[in-house]
CSV table of C-alpha atoms and ligand atoms in Angstrom, one decimal:
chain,number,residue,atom,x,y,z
A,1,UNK,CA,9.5,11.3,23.2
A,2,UNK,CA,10.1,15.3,23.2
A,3,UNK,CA,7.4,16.9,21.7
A,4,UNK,CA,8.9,20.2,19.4
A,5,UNK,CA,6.6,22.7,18.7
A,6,UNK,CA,7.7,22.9,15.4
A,7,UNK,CA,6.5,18.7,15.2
A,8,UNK,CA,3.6,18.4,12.2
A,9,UNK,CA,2.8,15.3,12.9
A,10,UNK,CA,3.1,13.4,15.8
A,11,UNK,CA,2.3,9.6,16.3
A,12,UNK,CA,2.3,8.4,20.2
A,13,UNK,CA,2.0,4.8,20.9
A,14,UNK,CA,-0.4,3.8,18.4
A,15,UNK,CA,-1.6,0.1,18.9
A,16,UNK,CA,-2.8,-1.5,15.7
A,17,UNK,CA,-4.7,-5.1,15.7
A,18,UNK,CA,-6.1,-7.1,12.9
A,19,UNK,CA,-7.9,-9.9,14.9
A,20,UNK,CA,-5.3,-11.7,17.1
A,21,UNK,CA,-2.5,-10.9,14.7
A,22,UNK,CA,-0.6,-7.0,16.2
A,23,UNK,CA,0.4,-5.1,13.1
A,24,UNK,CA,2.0,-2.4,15.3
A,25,UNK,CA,3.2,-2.2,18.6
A,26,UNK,CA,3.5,1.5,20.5
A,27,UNK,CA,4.7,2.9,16.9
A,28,UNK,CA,6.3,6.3,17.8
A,29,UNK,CA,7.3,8.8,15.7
A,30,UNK,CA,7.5,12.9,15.0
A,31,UNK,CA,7.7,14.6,12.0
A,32,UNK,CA,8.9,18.2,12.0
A,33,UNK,CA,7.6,20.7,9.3
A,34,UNK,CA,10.4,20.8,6.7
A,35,UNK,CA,11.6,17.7,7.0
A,36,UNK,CA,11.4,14.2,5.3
A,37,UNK,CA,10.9,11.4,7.5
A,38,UNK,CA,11.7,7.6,6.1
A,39,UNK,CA,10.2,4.9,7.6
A,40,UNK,CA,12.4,1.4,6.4
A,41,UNK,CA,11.2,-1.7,7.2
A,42,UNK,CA,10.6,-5.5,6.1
A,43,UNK,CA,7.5,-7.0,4.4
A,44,UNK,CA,4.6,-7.0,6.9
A,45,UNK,CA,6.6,-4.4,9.5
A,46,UNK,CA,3.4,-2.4,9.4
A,47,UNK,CA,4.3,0.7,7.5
A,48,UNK,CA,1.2,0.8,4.9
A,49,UNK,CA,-0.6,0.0,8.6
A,50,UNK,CA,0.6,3.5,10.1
A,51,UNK,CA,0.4,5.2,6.9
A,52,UNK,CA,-3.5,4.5,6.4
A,53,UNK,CA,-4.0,5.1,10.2
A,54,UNK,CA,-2.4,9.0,9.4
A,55,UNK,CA,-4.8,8.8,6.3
A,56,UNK,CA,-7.6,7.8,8.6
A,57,UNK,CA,-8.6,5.0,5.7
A,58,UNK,CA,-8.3,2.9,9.6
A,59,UNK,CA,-8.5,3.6,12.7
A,60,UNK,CA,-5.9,2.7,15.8
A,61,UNK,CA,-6.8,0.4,18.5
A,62,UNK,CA,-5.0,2.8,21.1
A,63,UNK,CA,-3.0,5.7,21.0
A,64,UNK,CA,-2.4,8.7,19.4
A,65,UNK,CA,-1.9,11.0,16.4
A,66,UNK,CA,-1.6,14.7,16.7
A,67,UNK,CA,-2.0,17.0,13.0
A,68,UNK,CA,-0.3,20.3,13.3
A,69,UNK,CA,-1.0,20.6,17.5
A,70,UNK,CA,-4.4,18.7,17.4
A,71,UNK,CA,-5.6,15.4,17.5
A,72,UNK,CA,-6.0,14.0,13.9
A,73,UNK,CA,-9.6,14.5,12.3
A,74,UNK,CA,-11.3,14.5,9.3
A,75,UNK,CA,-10.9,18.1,8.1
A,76,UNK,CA,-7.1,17.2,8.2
A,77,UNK,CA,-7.9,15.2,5.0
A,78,UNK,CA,-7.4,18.0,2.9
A,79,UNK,CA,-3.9,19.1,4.7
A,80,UNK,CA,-2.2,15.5,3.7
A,81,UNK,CA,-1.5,14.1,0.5
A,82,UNK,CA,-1.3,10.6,0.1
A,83,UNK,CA,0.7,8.5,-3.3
A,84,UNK,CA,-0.1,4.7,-1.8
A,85,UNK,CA,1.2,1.8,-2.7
A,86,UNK,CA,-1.2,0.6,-5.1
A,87,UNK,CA,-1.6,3.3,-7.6
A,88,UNK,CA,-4.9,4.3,-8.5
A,89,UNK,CA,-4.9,6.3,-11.5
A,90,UNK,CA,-8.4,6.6,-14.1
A,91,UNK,CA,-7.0,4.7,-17.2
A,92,UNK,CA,-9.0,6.1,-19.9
A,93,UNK,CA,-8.8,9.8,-18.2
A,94,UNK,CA,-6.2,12.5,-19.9
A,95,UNK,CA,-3.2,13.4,-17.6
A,96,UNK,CA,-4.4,16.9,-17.3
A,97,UNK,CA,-8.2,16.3,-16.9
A,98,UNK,CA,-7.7,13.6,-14.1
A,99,UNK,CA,-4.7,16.1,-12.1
A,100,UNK,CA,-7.6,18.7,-12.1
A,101,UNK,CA,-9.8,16.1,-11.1
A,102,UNK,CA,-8.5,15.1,-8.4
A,103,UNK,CA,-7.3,18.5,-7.2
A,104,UNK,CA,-10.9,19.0,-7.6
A,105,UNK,CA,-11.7,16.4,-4.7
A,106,UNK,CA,-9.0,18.1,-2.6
A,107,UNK,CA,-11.7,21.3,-2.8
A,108,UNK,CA,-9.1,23.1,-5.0
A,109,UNK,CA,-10.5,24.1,-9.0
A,110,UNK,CA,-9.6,27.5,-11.3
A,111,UNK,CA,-6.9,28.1,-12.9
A,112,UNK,CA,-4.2,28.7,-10.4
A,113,UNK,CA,-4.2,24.8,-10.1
A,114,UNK,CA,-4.0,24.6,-13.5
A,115,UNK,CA,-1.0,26.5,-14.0
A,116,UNK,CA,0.6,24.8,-11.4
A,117,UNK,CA,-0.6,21.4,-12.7
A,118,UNK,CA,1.7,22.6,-15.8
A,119,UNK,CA,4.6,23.5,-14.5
A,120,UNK,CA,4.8,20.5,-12.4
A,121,UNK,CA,4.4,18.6,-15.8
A,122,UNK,CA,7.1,20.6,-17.1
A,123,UNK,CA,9.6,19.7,-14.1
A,124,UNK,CA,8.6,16.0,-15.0
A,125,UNK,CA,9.4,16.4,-18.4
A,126,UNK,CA,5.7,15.2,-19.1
A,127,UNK,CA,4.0,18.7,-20.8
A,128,UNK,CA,4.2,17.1,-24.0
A,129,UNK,CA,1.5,14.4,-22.4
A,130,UNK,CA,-0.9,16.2,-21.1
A,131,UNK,CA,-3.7,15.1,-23.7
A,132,UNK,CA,-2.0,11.8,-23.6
A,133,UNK,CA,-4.9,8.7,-21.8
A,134,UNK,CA,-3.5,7.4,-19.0
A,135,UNK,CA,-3.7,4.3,-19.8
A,136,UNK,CA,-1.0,5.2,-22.8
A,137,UNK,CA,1.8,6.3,-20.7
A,138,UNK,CA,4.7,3.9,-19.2
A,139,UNK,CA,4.4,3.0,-15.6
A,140,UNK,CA,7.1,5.2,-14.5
A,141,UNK,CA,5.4,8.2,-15.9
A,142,UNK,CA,2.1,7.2,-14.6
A,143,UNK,CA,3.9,7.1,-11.2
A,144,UNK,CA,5.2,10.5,-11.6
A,145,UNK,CA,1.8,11.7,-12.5
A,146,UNK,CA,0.3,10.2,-9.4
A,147,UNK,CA,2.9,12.0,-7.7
A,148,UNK,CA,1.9,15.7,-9.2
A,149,UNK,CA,-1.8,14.4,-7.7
A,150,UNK,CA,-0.3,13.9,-4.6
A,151,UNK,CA,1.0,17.2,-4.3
A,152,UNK,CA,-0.9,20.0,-6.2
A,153,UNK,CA,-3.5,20.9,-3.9
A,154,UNK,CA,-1.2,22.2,-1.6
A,155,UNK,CA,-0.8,19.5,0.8
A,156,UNK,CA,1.2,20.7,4.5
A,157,UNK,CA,1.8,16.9,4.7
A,158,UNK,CA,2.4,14.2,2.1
A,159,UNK,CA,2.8,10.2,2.7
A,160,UNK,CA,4.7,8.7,-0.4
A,161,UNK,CA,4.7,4.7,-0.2
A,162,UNK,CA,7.2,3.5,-2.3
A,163,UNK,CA,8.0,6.6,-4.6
A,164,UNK,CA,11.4,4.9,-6.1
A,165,UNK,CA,9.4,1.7,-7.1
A,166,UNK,CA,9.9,1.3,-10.4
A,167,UNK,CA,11.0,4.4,-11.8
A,168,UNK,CA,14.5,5.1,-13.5
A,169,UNK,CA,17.6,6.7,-12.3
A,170,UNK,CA,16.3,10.2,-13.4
A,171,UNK,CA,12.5,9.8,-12.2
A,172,UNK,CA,14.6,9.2,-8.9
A,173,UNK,CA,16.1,12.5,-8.9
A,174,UNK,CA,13.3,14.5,-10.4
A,175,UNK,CA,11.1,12.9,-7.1
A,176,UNK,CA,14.3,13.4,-4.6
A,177,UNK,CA,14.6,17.0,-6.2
A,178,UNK,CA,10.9,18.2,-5.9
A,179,UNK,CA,10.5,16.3,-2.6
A,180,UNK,CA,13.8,18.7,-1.5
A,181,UNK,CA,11.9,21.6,-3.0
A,182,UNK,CA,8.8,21.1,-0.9
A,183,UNK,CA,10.7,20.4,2.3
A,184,UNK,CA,12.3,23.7,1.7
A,185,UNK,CA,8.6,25.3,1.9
A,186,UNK,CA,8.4,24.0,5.0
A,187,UNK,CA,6.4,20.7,4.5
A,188,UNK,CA,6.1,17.3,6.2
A,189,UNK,CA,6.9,14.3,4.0
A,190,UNK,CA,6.6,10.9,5.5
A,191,UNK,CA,8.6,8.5,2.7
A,192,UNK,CA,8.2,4.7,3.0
A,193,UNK,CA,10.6,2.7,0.5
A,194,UNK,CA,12.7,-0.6,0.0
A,195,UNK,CA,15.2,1.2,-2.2
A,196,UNK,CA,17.3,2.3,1.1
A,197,UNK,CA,20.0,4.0,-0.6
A,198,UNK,CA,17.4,6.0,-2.6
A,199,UNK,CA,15.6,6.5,0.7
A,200,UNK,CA,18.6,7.5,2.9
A,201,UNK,CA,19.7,9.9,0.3
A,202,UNK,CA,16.4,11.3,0.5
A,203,UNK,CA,15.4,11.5,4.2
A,204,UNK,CA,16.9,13.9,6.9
B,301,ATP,P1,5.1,-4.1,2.8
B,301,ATP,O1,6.5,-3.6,2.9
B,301,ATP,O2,5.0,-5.6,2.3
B,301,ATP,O3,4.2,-3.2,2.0
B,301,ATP,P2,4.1,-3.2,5.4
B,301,ATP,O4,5.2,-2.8,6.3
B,301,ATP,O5,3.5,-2.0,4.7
B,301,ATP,O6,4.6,-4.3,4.3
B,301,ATP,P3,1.4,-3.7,6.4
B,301,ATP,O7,0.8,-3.8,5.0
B,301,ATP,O8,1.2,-2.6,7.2
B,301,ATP,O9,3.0,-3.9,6.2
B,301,ATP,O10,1.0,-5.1,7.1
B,301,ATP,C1,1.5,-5.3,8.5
B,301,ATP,C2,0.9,-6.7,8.9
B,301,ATP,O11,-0.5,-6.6,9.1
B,301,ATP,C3,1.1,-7.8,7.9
B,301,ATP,O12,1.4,-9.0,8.6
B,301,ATP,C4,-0.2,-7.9,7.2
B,301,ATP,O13,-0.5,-9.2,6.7
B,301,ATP,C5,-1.2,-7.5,8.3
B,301,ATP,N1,-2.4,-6.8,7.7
B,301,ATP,C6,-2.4,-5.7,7.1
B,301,ATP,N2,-3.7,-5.3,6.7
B,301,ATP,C7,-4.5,-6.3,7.2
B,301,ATP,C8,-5.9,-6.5,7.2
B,301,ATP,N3,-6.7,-5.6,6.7
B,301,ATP,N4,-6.4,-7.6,7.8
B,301,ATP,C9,-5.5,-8.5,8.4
B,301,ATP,N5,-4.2,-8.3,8.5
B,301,ATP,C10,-3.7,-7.3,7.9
């Protein structure tokens, strides 16, 4: 595989093994800053497998995964954002109070983060909520609010597993247009889907 400098993340023959069973085999793949990357694949191909190996939630049997020219480690954490599969949202917290929140793990706080926390609300169509509990807004929305936490510290990289899921035809577009809007400021994305035509018209 060529290696471009311009290649945020790279991931070289990773070897993943749970027991006997081999979850991925050499997985190869380079992602250029400002571009979005899909990874498509069947039940049980082993995509959630390389996207918590990235996270470093796992670690791979062999191989290896390069951050922005070095090998992966834990500082990295707070370069990559991460929406997975299974949401995990605090039901009872208020939209704004948990986007701080979590920002707030990501070792960003003041009120630059709120501001921005806003306007992304506001390109959701979602300021109206942001007193509303969690637990009180429709699963699409919640979705779109995990995918503001995803995003507002600043991530260089972000891993969305199965963004479409769920949503409606203009939650699509408000993820494919802010997804085309951070690719433009030179980001990595990493986008793992079923919904292929949602994914192809999303991914370079
Ligand atoms: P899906 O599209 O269904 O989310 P996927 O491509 O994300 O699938 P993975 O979740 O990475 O697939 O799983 C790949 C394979 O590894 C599957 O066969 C799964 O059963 C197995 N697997 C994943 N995690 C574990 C684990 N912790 N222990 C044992 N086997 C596992």
């Amino acid at each position: 595989m060529p290696r471009n400098m311009n290649d945020l993340l790279i991931v070289k023959d990773v070897v993943k093994q749970y027991g006997d069973y081999t979850a991925l085999t050499n997985a190869n793949i380079s992602v250029p800053k400002g571009s979005i990357y899909g990874l498509l694949g069947p039940n049980g191909a082993g995509k959630t497998t390389l996207m918590r190996i990235i996270n470093q939630i796992t670690a791979p049997d062999s191989g290896e995964v390069i951050f922005d020219g070095e090998p992966l480690q834990k500082y990295h954490i707070s370069e990559i954002g991460y929406m997975p599969e299974e949401r995990g949202l605090y039901k009872k917290m208020k939209v704004l109070d948990l986007l701080m929140f979590f920002a707030e793990i990501k070792g960003k706080t003041g009120e630059a983060v709120k501001e921005k926390a806003l306007e992304y609300l506001k390109k959701f169509s979602l300021l109206d909520r942001k007193n509303a509990k969690i637990e009180d807004l429709s699963k699409g929305n919640q979705q779109k609010v995990q995918f503001i936490a995803t995003v507002l510290h600043d991530p260089e990289f972000i891993i969305l597993d199965e963004p479409f899921a769920g949503i409606d035809p203009i939650s699509v577009s408000d993820i494919q247009r802010i997804t085309a809007y951070l690719k433009q400021n030179g980001l990595g994305i990493l986008i793992s889907d079923h919904n292929v035509r949602e994914t192809l018209g999303t991914c370079d």
